[in-house]
mmCIF file of C-alpha atoms in Angstrom:
data_model
loop_
_atom_site.group_PDB
_atom_site.id
_atom_site.type_symbol
_atom_site.label_atom_id
_atom_site.label_comp_id
_atom_site.label_asym_id
_atom_site.label_seq_id
_atom_site.Cartn_x
_atom_site.Cartn_y
_atom_site.Cartn_z
ATOM 1 C CA MET A 1 143.430 81.258 109.899
ATOM 2 C CA SER A 2 140.310 82.639 111.561
ATOM 3 C CA ASN A 3 139.883 85.332 108.863
ATOM 4 C CA ARG A 4 140.174 82.657 106.223
ATOM 5 C CA PHE A 5 137.494 80.552 107.897
ATOM 6 C CA VAL A 6 135.097 83.518 108.208
ATOM 7 C CA LEU A 7 135.582 84.385 104.544
ATOM 8 C CA LEU A 8 134.993 80.760 103.588
ATOM 9 C CA CYS A 9 131.686 80.675 105.487
ATOM 10 C CA PHE A 10 130.617 83.886 103.746
ATOM 11 C CA TRP A 11 131.535 82.418 100.358
ATOM 12 C CA ILE A 12 129.664 79.166 101.048
ATOM 13 C CA GLN A 13 126.492 81.072 101.907
ATOM 14 C CA PHE A 14 126.448 83.331 98.868
ATOM 15 C CA SER A 15 128.429 81.479 96.204
ATOM 16 C CA PHE A 16 127.261 77.924 96.795
ATOM 17 C CA PHE A 17 123.838 77.912 98.414
ATOM 18 C CA ALA A 18 122.307 80.789 96.464
ATOM 19 C CA PRO A 19 122.710 79.288 92.963
ATOM 20 C CA VAL A 20 121.686 75.762 93.891
ATOM 21 C CA PHE A 21 118.197 76.922 94.875
ATOM 22 C CA ALA A 22 117.317 77.891 91.281
ATOM 23 C CA PRO A 23 113.618 77.138 90.669
ATOM 24 C CA VAL A 24 112.688 74.169 88.518
ATOM 25 C CA VAL A 25 109.365 72.525 87.716
ATOM 26 C CA VAL A 26 108.679 68.867 86.991
ATOM 27 C CA SER A 27 105.637 66.694 86.588
ATOM 28 C CA GLN A 28 104.036 65.143 89.663
ATOM 29 C CA ALA A 29 104.915 61.513 90.335
ATOM 30 C CA SER A 30 102.184 58.943 90.408
ATOM 31 C CA GLU A 31 100.640 57.674 93.637
ATOM 32 C CA LEU A 32 102.338 54.319 93.262
ATOM 33 C CA SER A 33 105.729 55.952 92.675
ATOM 34 C CA GLU A 34 105.356 57.894 95.914
ATOM 35 C CA LYS A 35 104.655 54.627 97.710
ATOM 36 C CA PHE A 36 107.977 53.372 96.473
ATOM 37 C CA ILE A 37 109.956 56.412 97.596
ATOM 38 C CA PRO A 38 110.626 54.834 101.012
ATOM 39 C CA ALA A 39 112.279 51.891 99.258
ATOM 40 C CA GLU A 40 114.857 54.221 97.759
ATOM 41 C CA GLU A 41 115.235 55.985 101.060
ATOM 42 C CA ALA A 42 115.635 52.651 102.832
ATOM 43 C CA ARG A 43 118.766 51.988 100.832
ATOM 44 C CA SER A 44 120.242 55.327 101.912
ATOM 45 C CA HIS A 45 119.367 55.035 105.616
ATOM 46 C CA SER A 46 122.550 53.074 106.212
ATOM 47 C CA GLU A 47 124.114 56.545 105.921
ATOM 48 C CA GLU A 48 127.756 56.823 104.985
ATOM 49 C CA VAL A 49 129.615 53.716 103.864
ATOM 50 C CA SER A 50 132.471 52.471 106.001
ATOM 51 C CA ASP A 51 135.663 54.513 105.925
ATOM 52 C CA TRP A 52 137.415 51.260 105.109
ATOM 53 C CA GLU A 53 135.744 51.138 101.715
ATOM 54 C CA ALA A 54 138.002 52.325 98.925
ATOM 55 C CA GLN A 55 136.572 55.009 96.691
ATOM 56 C CA GLU A 56 136.763 55.136 92.901
ATOM 57 C CA GLU A 57 139.306 57.609 91.606
ATOM 58 C CA SER A 58 137.925 60.324 89.377
ATOM 59 C CA ALA A 59 138.855 60.368 85.720
ATOM 60 C CA ASP A 60 141.666 62.584 84.440
ATOM 61 C CA THR A 61 140.353 66.075 83.836
ATOM 62 C CA ASN A 62 141.519 69.386 82.433
ATOM 63 C CA VAL A 63 141.663 72.553 84.496
ATOM 64 C CA VAL A 64 139.403 75.295 83.156
ATOM 65 C CA ASP A 65 138.990 79.001 83.882
ATOM 66 C CA PRO A 66 138.414 79.372 87.641
ATOM 67 C CA GLY A 67 136.108 82.348 87.184
ATOM 68 C CA ASP A 68 134.842 83.693 90.507
ATOM 69 C CA PHE A 69 137.029 81.264 92.441
ATOM 70 C CA SER A 70 140.215 83.148 91.496
ATOM 71 C CA ARG A 71 139.617 85.920 94.023
ATOM 72 C CA LEU A 72 139.408 83.360 96.859
ATOM 73 C CA LYS A 73 142.591 81.405 96.224
ATOM 74 C CA GLY A 74 144.749 83.729 98.312
ATOM 75 C CA TYR A 75 142.544 83.082 101.332
ATOM 76 C CA LEU A 76 141.367 79.508 100.954
ATOM 77 C CA GLY A 77 144.253 77.719 99.345
ATOM 78 C CA GLU A 78 143.783 75.554 96.269
ATOM 79 C CA ILE A 79 140.330 75.461 94.699
ATOM 80 C CA VAL A 80 140.309 73.056 91.775
ATOM 81 C CA ILE A 81 137.866 73.537 88.917
ATOM 82 C CA GLU A 82 137.799 70.809 86.287
ATOM 83 C CA SER A 83 136.068 70.327 82.969
ATOM 84 C CA ASP A 84 133.653 67.401 82.778
ATOM 85 C CA GLY A 85 132.391 66.983 79.266
ATOM 86 C CA VAL A 86 130.756 69.745 77.289
ATOM 87 C CA ASP A 87 129.586 72.903 79.071
ATOM 88 C CA SER A 88 130.000 71.215 82.418
ATOM 89 C CA SER A 89 132.370 71.616 85.365
ATOM 90 C CA ILE A 90 133.341 70.126 88.729
ATOM 91 C CA TRP A 91 134.594 72.252 91.651
ATOM 92 C CA ARG A 92 136.612 70.817 94.543
ATOM 93 C CA TYR A 93 138.008 72.316 97.744
ATOM 94 C CA GLU A 94 139.522 70.720 100.867
ATOM 95 C CA ASP A 95 141.330 72.233 103.853
ATOM 96 C CA ASN A 96 141.942 71.819 107.581
ATOM 97 C CA PHE A 97 141.329 74.624 110.080
ATOM 98 C CA SER A 98 143.493 74.373 113.219
ATOM 99 C CA PHE A 99 141.779 76.068 116.162
ATOM 100 C CA SER A 100 143.751 74.282 118.897
ATOM 101 C CA PRO A 101 146.046 71.237 119.237
ATOM 102 C CA GLY A 102 144.035 68.142 118.397
ATOM 103 C CA PHE A 103 141.065 70.117 117.084
ATOM 104 C CA ASP A 104 141.516 70.695 113.353
ATOM 105 C CA PRO A 105 138.200 70.053 111.548
ATOM 106 C CA LYS A 106 138.395 69.253 107.861
ATOM 107 C CA LEU A 107 136.171 71.067 105.398
ATOM 108 C CA ARG A 108 135.368 69.527 102.019
ATOM 109 C CA LEU A 109 133.310 71.129 99.268
ATOM 110 C CA VAL A 110 132.462 69.526 95.925
ATOM 111 C CA LYS A 111 130.043 70.701 93.291
ATOM 112 C CA LYS A 112 128.961 69.507 89.855
ATOM 113 C CA GLU A 113 127.334 71.976 87.474
ATOM 114 C CA ALA A 114 125.905 71.186 84.031
ATOM 115 C CA HIS A 115 124.337 73.670 81.621
ATOM 116 C CA LEU A 116 121.684 73.435 78.915
ATOM 117 C CA PRO A 117 122.283 71.674 75.587
ATOM 118 C CA TYR A 118 122.511 73.837 72.499
ATOM 119 C CA PHE A 119 120.353 71.585 70.363
ATOM 120 C CA SER A 120 117.685 68.955 70.905
ATOM 121 C CA SER A 121 115.498 67.176 68.388
ATOM 122 C CA SER A 122 112.583 67.347 70.862
ATOM 123 C CA PRO A 123 111.512 70.995 71.358
ATOM 124 C CA TRP A 124 109.604 70.231 74.552
ATOM 125 C CA GLN A 125 112.665 68.523 75.984
ATOM 126 C CA TYR A 126 114.890 71.475 75.095
ATOM 127 C CA GLU A 127 112.729 73.723 77.291
ATOM 128 C CA ARG A 128 112.798 71.177 80.066
ATOM 129 C CA TYR A 129 116.598 71.303 80.287
ATOM 130 C CA GLU A 130 117.089 75.054 79.961
ATOM 131 C CA ALA A 131 118.020 75.557 83.621
ATOM 132 C CA THR A 132 121.468 74.788 84.996
ATOM 133 C CA ARG A 133 121.542 71.556 87.018
ATOM 134 C CA ARG A 134 123.697 71.340 90.143
ATOM 135 C CA LEU A 135 124.785 68.660 92.575
ATOM 136 C CA GLY A 136 126.993 69.369 95.570
ATOM 137 C CA GLU A 137 128.126 68.599 99.094
ATOM 138 C CA ILE A 138 129.562 70.639 101.969
ATOM 139 C CA LYS A 139 131.085 68.413 104.637
ATOM 140 C CA LEU A 140 132.794 69.183 107.968
ATOM 141 C CA THR A 141 134.495 66.319 109.864
ATOM 142 C CA GLN A 142 136.761 65.844 112.878
ATOM 143 C CA GLU A 143 138.943 62.848 113.796
ATOM 144 C CA LEU A 144 139.997 62.272 117.423
ATOM 145 C CA ASN A 145 142.030 59.062 117.571
ATOM 146 C CA SER A 146 139.464 56.248 117.092
ATOM 147 C CA PHE A 147 136.478 58.590 117.466
ATOM 148 C CA SER A 148 135.066 60.740 114.667
ATOM 149 C CA PHE A 149 132.070 62.974 114.101
ATOM 150 C CA GLY A 150 130.796 65.332 111.444
ATOM 151 C CA THR A 151 127.995 67.009 109.562
ATOM 152 C CA ALA A 152 127.182 67.484 105.889
ATOM 153 C CA PHE A 153 124.768 69.318 103.620
ATOM 154 C CA ARG A 154 123.921 67.895 100.189
ATOM 155 C CA HIS A 155 121.866 69.270 97.323
ATOM 156 C CA VAL A 156 120.741 67.699 94.026
ATOM 157 C CA ASP A 157 118.657 69.752 91.611
ATOM 158 C CA ASP A 158 115.465 68.372 90.182
ATOM 159 C CA ASP A 159 115.975 66.300 87.036
ATOM 160 C CA PHE A 160 119.743 66.017 87.563
ATOM 161 C CA LYS A 161 120.826 63.161 85.326
ATOM 162 C CA ASP A 162 122.666 60.156 86.804
ATOM 163 C CA PRO A 163 123.447 61.438 90.332
ATOM 164 C CA ALA A 164 124.904 58.021 91.233
ATOM 165 C CA ARG A 165 127.707 58.516 88.701
ATOM 166 C CA TYR A 166 128.769 61.814 90.243
ATOM 167 C CA GLN A 167 128.364 60.356 93.698
ATOM 168 C CA ARG A 168 131.276 58.071 92.755
ATOM 169 C CA ILE A 169 133.331 60.684 90.899
ATOM 170 C CA LEU A 170 133.012 63.261 93.692
ATOM 171 C CA LYS A 171 133.491 60.570 96.374
ATOM 172 C CA ILE A 172 130.223 61.416 98.115
ATOM 173 C CA LYS A 173 129.500 58.472 100.375
ATOM 174 C CA ASN A 174 125.731 58.847 100.663
ATOM 175 C CA HIS A 175 123.168 57.563 98.199
ATOM 176 C CA LEU A 176 121.939 60.547 96.162
ATOM 177 C CA ARG A 177 118.756 61.065 94.180
ATOM 178 C CA SER A 178 117.464 63.968 92.129
ATOM 179 C CA ASP A 179 115.378 66.766 93.629
ATOM 180 C CA GLN A 180 116.601 66.463 97.203
ATOM 181 C CA GLU A 181 118.332 68.477 99.914
ATOM 182 C CA ARG A 182 119.713 66.750 102.973
ATOM 183 C CA VAL A 183 121.475 67.491 106.277
ATOM 184 C CA ASP A 184 123.361 64.723 108.126
ATOM 185 C CA PHE A 185 124.959 64.379 111.551
ATOM 186 C CA TRP A 186 126.962 61.363 112.680
ATOM 187 C CA ALA A 187 129.459 60.061 115.228
ATOM 188 C CA ALA A 188 131.505 56.859 115.031
ATOM 189 C CA LYS A 189 133.848 54.794 117.179
ATOM 190 C CA LYS A 190 136.347 52.165 115.973
ATOM 191 C CA VAL A 191 137.095 49.157 118.158
ATOM 192 C CA GLY A 192 139.550 46.780 116.501
ATOM 193 C CA LEU A 193 137.998 45.483 113.279
ATOM 194 C CA PHE A 194 134.562 46.814 114.246
ATOM 195 C CA LYS A 195 133.083 50.243 113.781
ATOM 196 C CA VAL A 196 129.902 51.520 115.452
ATOM 197 C CA ARG A 197 128.158 54.570 114.049
ATOM 198 C CA GLY A 198 125.150 56.583 115.162
ATOM 199 C CA PHE A 199 123.440 58.928 112.722
ATOM 200 C CA TYR A 200 120.573 61.338 112.228
ATOM 201 C CA SER A 201 119.418 63.032 109.029
ATOM 202 C CA ARG A 202 116.694 65.291 107.669
ATOM 203 C CA SER A 203 115.920 65.587 103.969
ATOM 204 C CA TRP A 204 113.255 67.156 101.799
ATOM 205 C CA ASP A 205 112.306 66.978 98.137
ATOM 206 C CA ASN A 206 110.552 69.413 95.774
ATOM 207 C CA VAL A 207 113.428 71.823 96.407
ATOM 208 C CA ALA A 208 111.830 74.458 94.154
ATOM 209 C CA GLU A 209 108.653 74.355 96.303
ATOM 210 C CA ASP A 210 106.379 73.829 93.316
ATOM 211 C CA PRO A 211 102.831 74.373 94.692
ATOM 212 C CA GLU A 212 101.479 71.725 92.316
ATOM 213 C CA ARG A 213 103.521 68.978 94.005
ATOM 214 C CA PHE A 214 103.881 67.542 97.481
ATOM 215 C CA GLN A 215 106.980 68.469 99.470
ATOM 216 C CA MET A 216 107.965 65.669 101.841
ATOM 217 C CA LEU A 217 110.162 66.099 104.917
ATOM 218 C CA ASP A 218 111.961 62.896 105.924
ATOM 219 C CA SER A 219 113.839 62.303 109.173
ATOM 220 C CA SER A 220 115.874 59.241 110.090
ATOM 221 C CA GLY A 221 117.928 58.147 113.071
ATOM 222 C CA GLY A 222 119.650 54.898 113.873
ATOM 223 C CA THR A 223 122.869 52.965 114.223
ATOM 224 C CA ARG A 224 125.128 50.731 112.152
ATOM 225 C CA ILE A 225 127.814 48.162 112.904
ATOM 226 C CA SER A 226 130.550 47.448 110.338
ATOM 227 C CA PHE A 227 133.163 44.710 110.273
ATOM 228 C CA LYS A 228 136.269 44.235 108.120
ATOM 229 C CA THR A 229 137.760 40.780 107.685
ATOM 230 C CA PRO A 230 141.462 40.711 108.620
ATOM 231 C CA GLU A 231 142.784 38.637 105.710
ATOM 232 C CA ILE A 232 140.761 39.656 102.637
ATOM 233 C CA PRO A 233 139.218 43.008 101.555
ATOM 234 C CA LEU A 234 135.683 42.007 102.555
ATOM 235 C CA PHE A 235 133.368 44.311 104.493
ATOM 236 C CA PHE A 236 130.070 43.563 106.273
ATOM 237 C CA SER A 237 127.573 46.004 107.736
ATOM 238 C CA LEU A 238 124.239 45.793 109.555
ATOM 239 C CA SER A 239 122.059 48.787 110.336
ATOM 240 C CA TYR A 240 118.756 49.820 111.847
ATOM 241 C CA ALA A 241 116.922 53.113 111.339
ATOM 242 C CA LYS A 242 113.651 54.662 112.430
ATOM 243 C CA ASN A 243 112.226 56.729 109.591
ATOM 244 C CA ARG A 244 109.441 59.278 109.538
ATOM 245 C CA SER A 245 108.050 61.112 106.511
ATOM 246 C CA GLU A 246 105.461 63.891 106.446
ATOM 247 C CA SER A 247 104.249 66.421 103.906
ATOM 248 C CA ILE A 248 105.052 70.075 104.618
ATOM 249 C CA LEU A 249 103.589 71.368 101.352
ATOM 250 C CA GLU A 250 100.454 69.964 99.708
ATOM 251 C CA PRO A 251 98.815 70.856 96.381
ATOM 252 C CA GLU A 252 95.582 72.740 96.815
ATOM 253 C CA GLY A 253 92.709 70.421 97.697
ATOM 254 C CA LEU A 254 94.861 67.413 98.651
ATOM 255 C CA LYS A 255 95.228 66.051 102.180
ATOM 256 C CA PRO A 256 98.544 65.786 104.081
ATOM 257 C CA ARG A 257 100.548 62.576 103.808
ATOM 258 C CA GLY A 258 102.780 60.786 106.256
ATOM 259 C CA ARG A 259 104.579 57.512 106.852
ATOM 260 C CA ILE A 260 106.456 55.815 109.677
ATOM 261 C CA GLU A 261 108.728 52.832 109.097
ATOM 262 C CA ASP A 262 111.527 50.750 110.549
ATOM 263 C CA SER A 263 114.396 49.828 108.269
ATOM 264 C CA PHE A 264 116.724 46.825 108.650
ATOM 265 C CA SER A 265 119.633 46.704 106.182
ATOM 266 C CA GLY A 266 122.634 44.531 105.474
ATOM 267 C CA SER A 267 125.420 44.829 102.917
ATOM 268 C CA LEU A 268 128.487 42.944 101.747
ATOM 269 C CA TYR A 269 131.280 44.758 99.914
ATOM 270 C CA TYR A 270 134.322 43.212 98.223
ATOM 271 C CA PHE A 271 137.166 45.339 96.900
ATOM 272 C CA ALA A 272 139.794 43.763 94.653
ATOM 273 C CA GLY A 273 141.901 46.833 94.014
ATOM 274 C CA SER A 274 141.246 49.241 91.176
ATOM 275 C CA ALA A 275 140.263 46.418 88.796
ATOM 276 C CA PHE A 276 137.072 45.208 90.470
ATOM 277 C CA ASP A 277 134.641 45.818 93.315
ATOM 278 C CA VAL A 278 131.144 44.519 94.020
ATOM 279 C CA THR A 279 128.405 45.377 96.518
ATOM 280 C CA LEU A 280 125.416 43.265 97.594
ATOM 281 C CA SER A 281 122.747 44.893 99.736
ATOM 282 C CA SER A 282 119.299 44.049 101.099
ATOM 283 C CA THR A 283 116.731 46.069 103.027
ATOM 284 C CA TYR A 284 113.516 45.140 104.802
ATOM 285 C CA SER A 285 111.201 48.003 105.820
ATOM 286 C CA PRO A 286 107.850 47.439 107.541
ATOM 287 C CA GLY A 287 105.825 50.645 107.753
ATOM 288 C CA ARG A 288 102.437 52.275 108.050
ATOM 289 C CA ASN A 289 100.521 55.357 106.985
ATOM 290 C CA SER A 290 100.791 57.841 109.874
ATOM 291 C CA MET A 291 97.425 59.363 108.908
ATOM 292 C CA HIS A 292 95.710 55.945 108.747
ATOM 293 C CA PRO A 293 97.589 53.435 110.972
ATOM 294 C CA GLU A 294 95.549 50.498 109.661
ATOM 295 C CA GLU A 295 97.257 50.898 106.263
ATOM 296 C CA GLN A 296 100.383 48.827 106.807
ATOM 297 C CA ASP A 297 102.926 47.622 104.252
ATOM 298 C CA GLU A 298 106.279 45.901 103.802
ATOM 299 C CA ILE A 299 109.087 46.817 101.427
ATOM 300 C CA PHE A 300 111.896 44.485 100.353
ATOM 301 C CA TRP A 301 114.800 45.790 98.288
ATOM 302 C CA HIS A 302 117.782 43.789 96.972
ATOM 303 C CA GLU A 303 120.613 45.020 94.765
ATOM 304 C CA ILE A 304 123.954 43.869 93.381
ATOM 305 C CA ARG A 305 126.294 46.348 91.706
ATOM 306 C CA ALA A 306 129.845 45.986 90.400
ATOM 307 C CA ASN A 307 132.584 48.134 88.898
ATOM 308 C CA ILE A 308 134.888 46.344 86.470
ATOM 309 C CA ARG A 309 138.027 48.009 85.082
ATOM 310 C CA PRO A 310 139.908 45.632 82.743
ATOM 311 C CA VAL A 311 142.265 48.527 81.911
ATOM 312 C CA TRP A 312 142.567 51.952 83.507
ATOM 313 C CA HIS A 313 140.605 53.822 80.806
ATOM 314 C CA ILE A 314 137.609 51.421 80.604
ATOM 315 C CA THR A 315 134.960 51.123 83.330
ATOM 316 C CA ILE A 316 132.016 48.706 83.125
ATOM 317 C CA THR A 317 129.252 49.016 85.735
ATOM 318 C CA PRO A 318 126.468 46.379 85.693
ATOM 319 C CA ALA A 319 123.666 46.445 88.273
ATOM 320 C CA LEU A 320 120.636 44.302 89.117
ATOM 321 C CA SER A 321 117.900 45.187 91.593
ATOM 322 C CA TYR A 322 114.563 43.870 92.765
ATOM 323 C CA GLY A 323 111.904 45.693 94.762
ATOM 324 C CA ASP A 324 108.822 44.142 96.354
ATOM 325 C CA PHE A 325 106.072 46.320 97.856
ATOM 326 C CA ARG A 326 103.365 44.492 99.837
ATOM 327 C CA TYR A 327 100.216 46.332 100.891
ATOM 328 C CA LEU A 328 98.998 44.219 103.808
ATOM 329 C CA LEU A 329 95.502 45.675 104.271
ATOM 330 C CA HIS A 330 94.179 44.340 100.947
ATOM 331 C CA GLY A 331 96.894 41.802 100.133
ATOM 332 C CA GLU A 332 98.149 43.707 97.073
ATOM 333 C CA ARG A 333 101.717 43.372 95.837
ATOM 334 C CA THR A 334 103.885 45.244 93.338
ATOM 335 C CA GLU A 335 107.245 44.011 92.014
ATOM 336 C CA THR A 336 109.910 46.169 90.357
ATOM 337 C CA PRO A 337 112.829 44.226 88.818
ATOM 338 C CA SER A 338 115.426 46.320 86.997
ATOM 339 C CA ALA A 339 118.836 46.063 85.345
ATOM 340 C CA SER A 340 121.328 48.620 84.072
ATOM 341 C CA LEU A 341 124.705 48.712 82.364
ATOM 342 C CA SER A 342 127.112 51.571 81.787
ATOM 343 C CA ILE A 343 130.376 51.458 79.844
ATOM 344 C CA SER A 344 132.843 54.330 79.634
ATOM 345 C CA TYR A 345 136.041 54.626 77.612
ATOM 346 C CA SER A 346 138.210 57.611 78.475
ATOM 347 C CA GLU A 347 140.970 59.198 76.423
ATOM 348 C CA LEU A 348 140.533 57.221 73.222
ATOM 349 C CA PHE A 349 143.232 58.610 70.881
ATOM 350 C CA ASP A 350 144.173 60.831 73.873
ATOM 351 C CA SER A 351 141.336 63.289 73.235
ATOM 352 C CA VAL A 352 138.041 61.365 72.873
ATOM 353 C CA ASP A 353 135.760 60.050 75.637
ATOM 354 C CA LEU A 354 132.974 57.547 74.893
ATOM 355 C CA SER A 355 130.168 56.400 77.181
ATOM 356 C CA PHE A 356 127.117 54.160 76.877
ATOM 357 C CA TRP A 357 124.287 53.679 79.350
ATOM 358 C CA GLY A 358 121.275 51.378 79.238
ATOM 359 C CA ALA A 359 118.535 50.503 81.726
ATOM 360 C CA TYR A 360 115.560 48.151 81.785
ATOM 361 C CA SER A 361 112.823 48.049 84.423
ATOM 362 C CA GLU A 362 109.386 46.541 84.924
ATOM 363 C CA THR A 363 106.538 47.252 87.335
ATOM 364 C CA ARG A 364 104.009 44.484 87.917
ATOM 365 C CA GLY A 365 101.046 44.709 90.270
ATOM 366 C CA THR A 366 98.678 41.982 91.447
ATOM 367 C CA ASP A 367 95.768 44.458 91.300
ATOM 368 C CA GLN A 368 95.836 44.132 87.470
ATOM 369 C CA TYR A 369 96.047 47.931 87.095
ATOM 370 C CA GLN A 370 99.790 48.205 86.574
ATOM 371 C CA ASP A 371 102.004 46.210 84.253
ATOM 372 C CA ASP A 372 104.551 48.297 82.409
ATOM 373 C CA MET A 373 108.088 48.220 81.059
ATOM 374 C CA THR A 374 110.656 50.976 80.518
ATOM 375 C CA VAL A 375 113.829 50.817 78.406
ATOM 376 C CA ASN A 376 116.284 53.723 78.197
ATOM 377 C CA THR A 377 119.588 53.944 76.323
ATOM 378 C CA ALA A 378 122.066 56.755 75.750
ATOM 379 C CA PHE A 379 125.368 57.177 73.912
ATOM 380 C CA GLU A 380 127.729 60.118 74.308
ATOM 381 C CA ILE A 381 130.995 61.141 72.672
ATOM 382 C CA ASN A 382 133.190 64.072 73.720
ATOM 383 C CA TRP A 383 136.152 65.328 71.710
ATOM 384 C CA ARG A 384 138.794 67.752 72.981
ATOM 385 C CA PRO A 385 140.618 69.192 69.942
ATOM 386 C CA GLU A 386 144.294 69.639 70.725
ATOM 387 C CA TYR A 387 144.948 72.839 68.813
ATOM 388 C CA ASP A 388 147.003 75.749 70.143
ATOM 389 C CA LEU A 389 144.398 78.184 68.857
ATOM 390 C CA LEU A 390 141.574 76.349 70.665
ATOM 391 C CA PRO A 391 142.895 75.216 74.053
ATOM 392 C CA GLU A 392 140.399 73.557 76.386
ATOM 393 C CA SER A 393 137.664 73.499 73.729
ATOM 394 C CA ASN A 394 135.153 70.664 73.704
ATOM 395 C CA ILE A 395 132.719 69.206 71.176
ATOM 396 C CA GLY A 396 130.148 66.660 72.269
ATOM 397 C CA LEU A 397 127.270 64.655 70.841
ATOM 398 C CA LYS A 398 124.698 62.734 72.871
ATOM 399 C CA VAL A 399 121.954 60.487 71.493
ATOM 400 C CA ALA A 400 119.249 59.092 73.797
ATOM 401 C CA ARG A 401 116.310 56.772 73.207
ATOM 402 C CA GLY A 402 113.523 55.808 75.592
ATOM 403 C CA ARG A 403 110.493 53.517 75.343
ATOM 404 C CA TYR A 404 107.632 53.004 77.807
ATOM 405 C CA ILE A 405 105.151 50.151 77.287
ATOM 406 C CA ASP A 406 101.902 49.981 79.259
ATOM 407 C CA ARG A 407 100.602 46.430 78.914
ATOM 408 C CA VAL A 408 97.343 47.136 80.766
ATOM 409 C CA TYR A 409 96.122 49.933 78.474
ATOM 410 C CA GLU A 410 98.215 48.739 75.491
ATOM 411 C CA ASP A 411 99.986 52.061 75.054
ATOM 412 C CA VAL A 412 103.529 52.651 73.815
ATOM 413 C CA TYR A 413 105.473 55.888 74.275
ATOM 414 C CA ASP A 414 108.746 56.552 72.458
ATOM 415 C CA ASP A 415 111.198 59.393 72.915
ATOM 416 C CA PHE A 416 114.303 60.167 70.887
ATOM 417 C CA SER A 417 116.608 63.107 71.496
ATOM 418 C CA THR A 418 119.990 64.359 70.357
ATOM 419 C CA LYS A 419 122.239 66.985 71.870
ATOM 420 C CA LEU A 420 125.128 68.724 70.118
ATOM 421 C CA SER A 421 127.308 70.959 72.281
ATOM 422 C CA ILE A 422 130.296 73.070 71.333
ATOM 423 C CA ARG A 423 132.407 75.088 73.743
ATOM 424 C CA PHE A 424 135.300 77.397 72.930
ATOM 425 C CA PRO A 425 137.457 79.253 75.503
ATOM 426 C CA PHE A 426 136.358 82.780 74.599
#
C-alpha cells in the first residue's frame, strides 16, 4: 500500500499539476469588475456545503481510451475516464489508504479537460480558444467517528466555460470560478443535528501570471454552523469569515491593491429527491481598502437557484441573483441583477444530447457612468453514431450569440460564433 501511495503522489505532481499550469492570456477586467470580485468570493467563503446535502448524479457517460492512465491501473486501482461531449473528457479516481486501524484517509481526484474547437465563425475567437482548458480537484479527507478533517487543491483554467456546471457533475462542493487556484483546510464536528466547521483557504487568480494583469492573493478563515431539520429534508447554515485580499503581481506602473472584509452568510437548502432541489443564499460583506482605510464599502448578494428534473433525462436549472455594491465614502451605489436558465436533454433517441443556456444581466450605477446590459445564449447538440466501424465517435455543433448594450455611450456589441467538432477513435 505504501508503494502505491508514493507512486500516486509522484503521478499527481507530474501528470496532474504540470498540464494545468498551461499559460493563457485574457483581457484585463475593468476597475468596477474588480470591485465586485469580493462579492463572488463572499458567496464561496461558506466553504464546503454540508455533508448532509445530496449531490447531483452525473449523466451517463461512455468510457474512452484511458491513454496514460493505463500504466497506473495496476498500482492505483480503478481510474475512470469518461467522454463528455466532443473532444472532451472527465477523469475520476477514488481510493482509501490504510496506514493504521482507524486512520485510512480517502483520496479523491477529478479532472475535466476540454480541447479547442475545429471551426469557429469568428477568427479572433478561434485563436482565443486554442489552448486546452482544465478544471480539477485533488482532495484528501479523514473521518474519525463524528469528527472529520481534510485538505483540497483546486484549479480552474482561465476562460473555462461554465465551471458551475462541472462543479455539480464532478461533485465539487466549493463554488468555482474561472482563472483560479485554491488550497483549503477544514475540520468539522457533528453534534446531533448540528455541525460546526472551521476553515481556512488561500486562493489566487491570474494563474498564468500575465504581467499585464493584477494577480490577487486571497486568504479567508472562519466558521460555519449547519442544522438539518429532523422531519423534512431542509438544511440551514450560518457562517462568518474574515477575508483579506492583496496583489502579489502588478502591471508595470500600477500601485498595489488590497482589501479587508468581514463576510456574514446564510443559506437555506431544500432537497426533494432527484426531482427537485432549491437553494436560497444571502451574504453581507462590509469591507475597506487596505491601502486607503477611509475607502469603505458594503456588498450585498442574494441568489436563488433550483434544479428541476421532471424525468431522469431532462434537467432545468433556473437562477436569479441580485448584487448591491455601496461605496460609502462618496455615497455611490451599483446594482447587478441577473437571471439565467439552462436546459439539458440527454440521450434523445439513445444517442443525441441537447443543451440550451441563456443569461441576462444588468449593471446600473448611481454615478451615471455605468448602465449596461448583457444577454448571452448558446445551443449545443452532440451525436454519438452507433456504428461498429466508428465506436465512441462523436459529432457536435454549438451555436452561441452574445449582445452587450452600453446605454451611457449608446454602443452595442454583438458576437456570433459556431463550433463544429468531429472526433473518431483513431
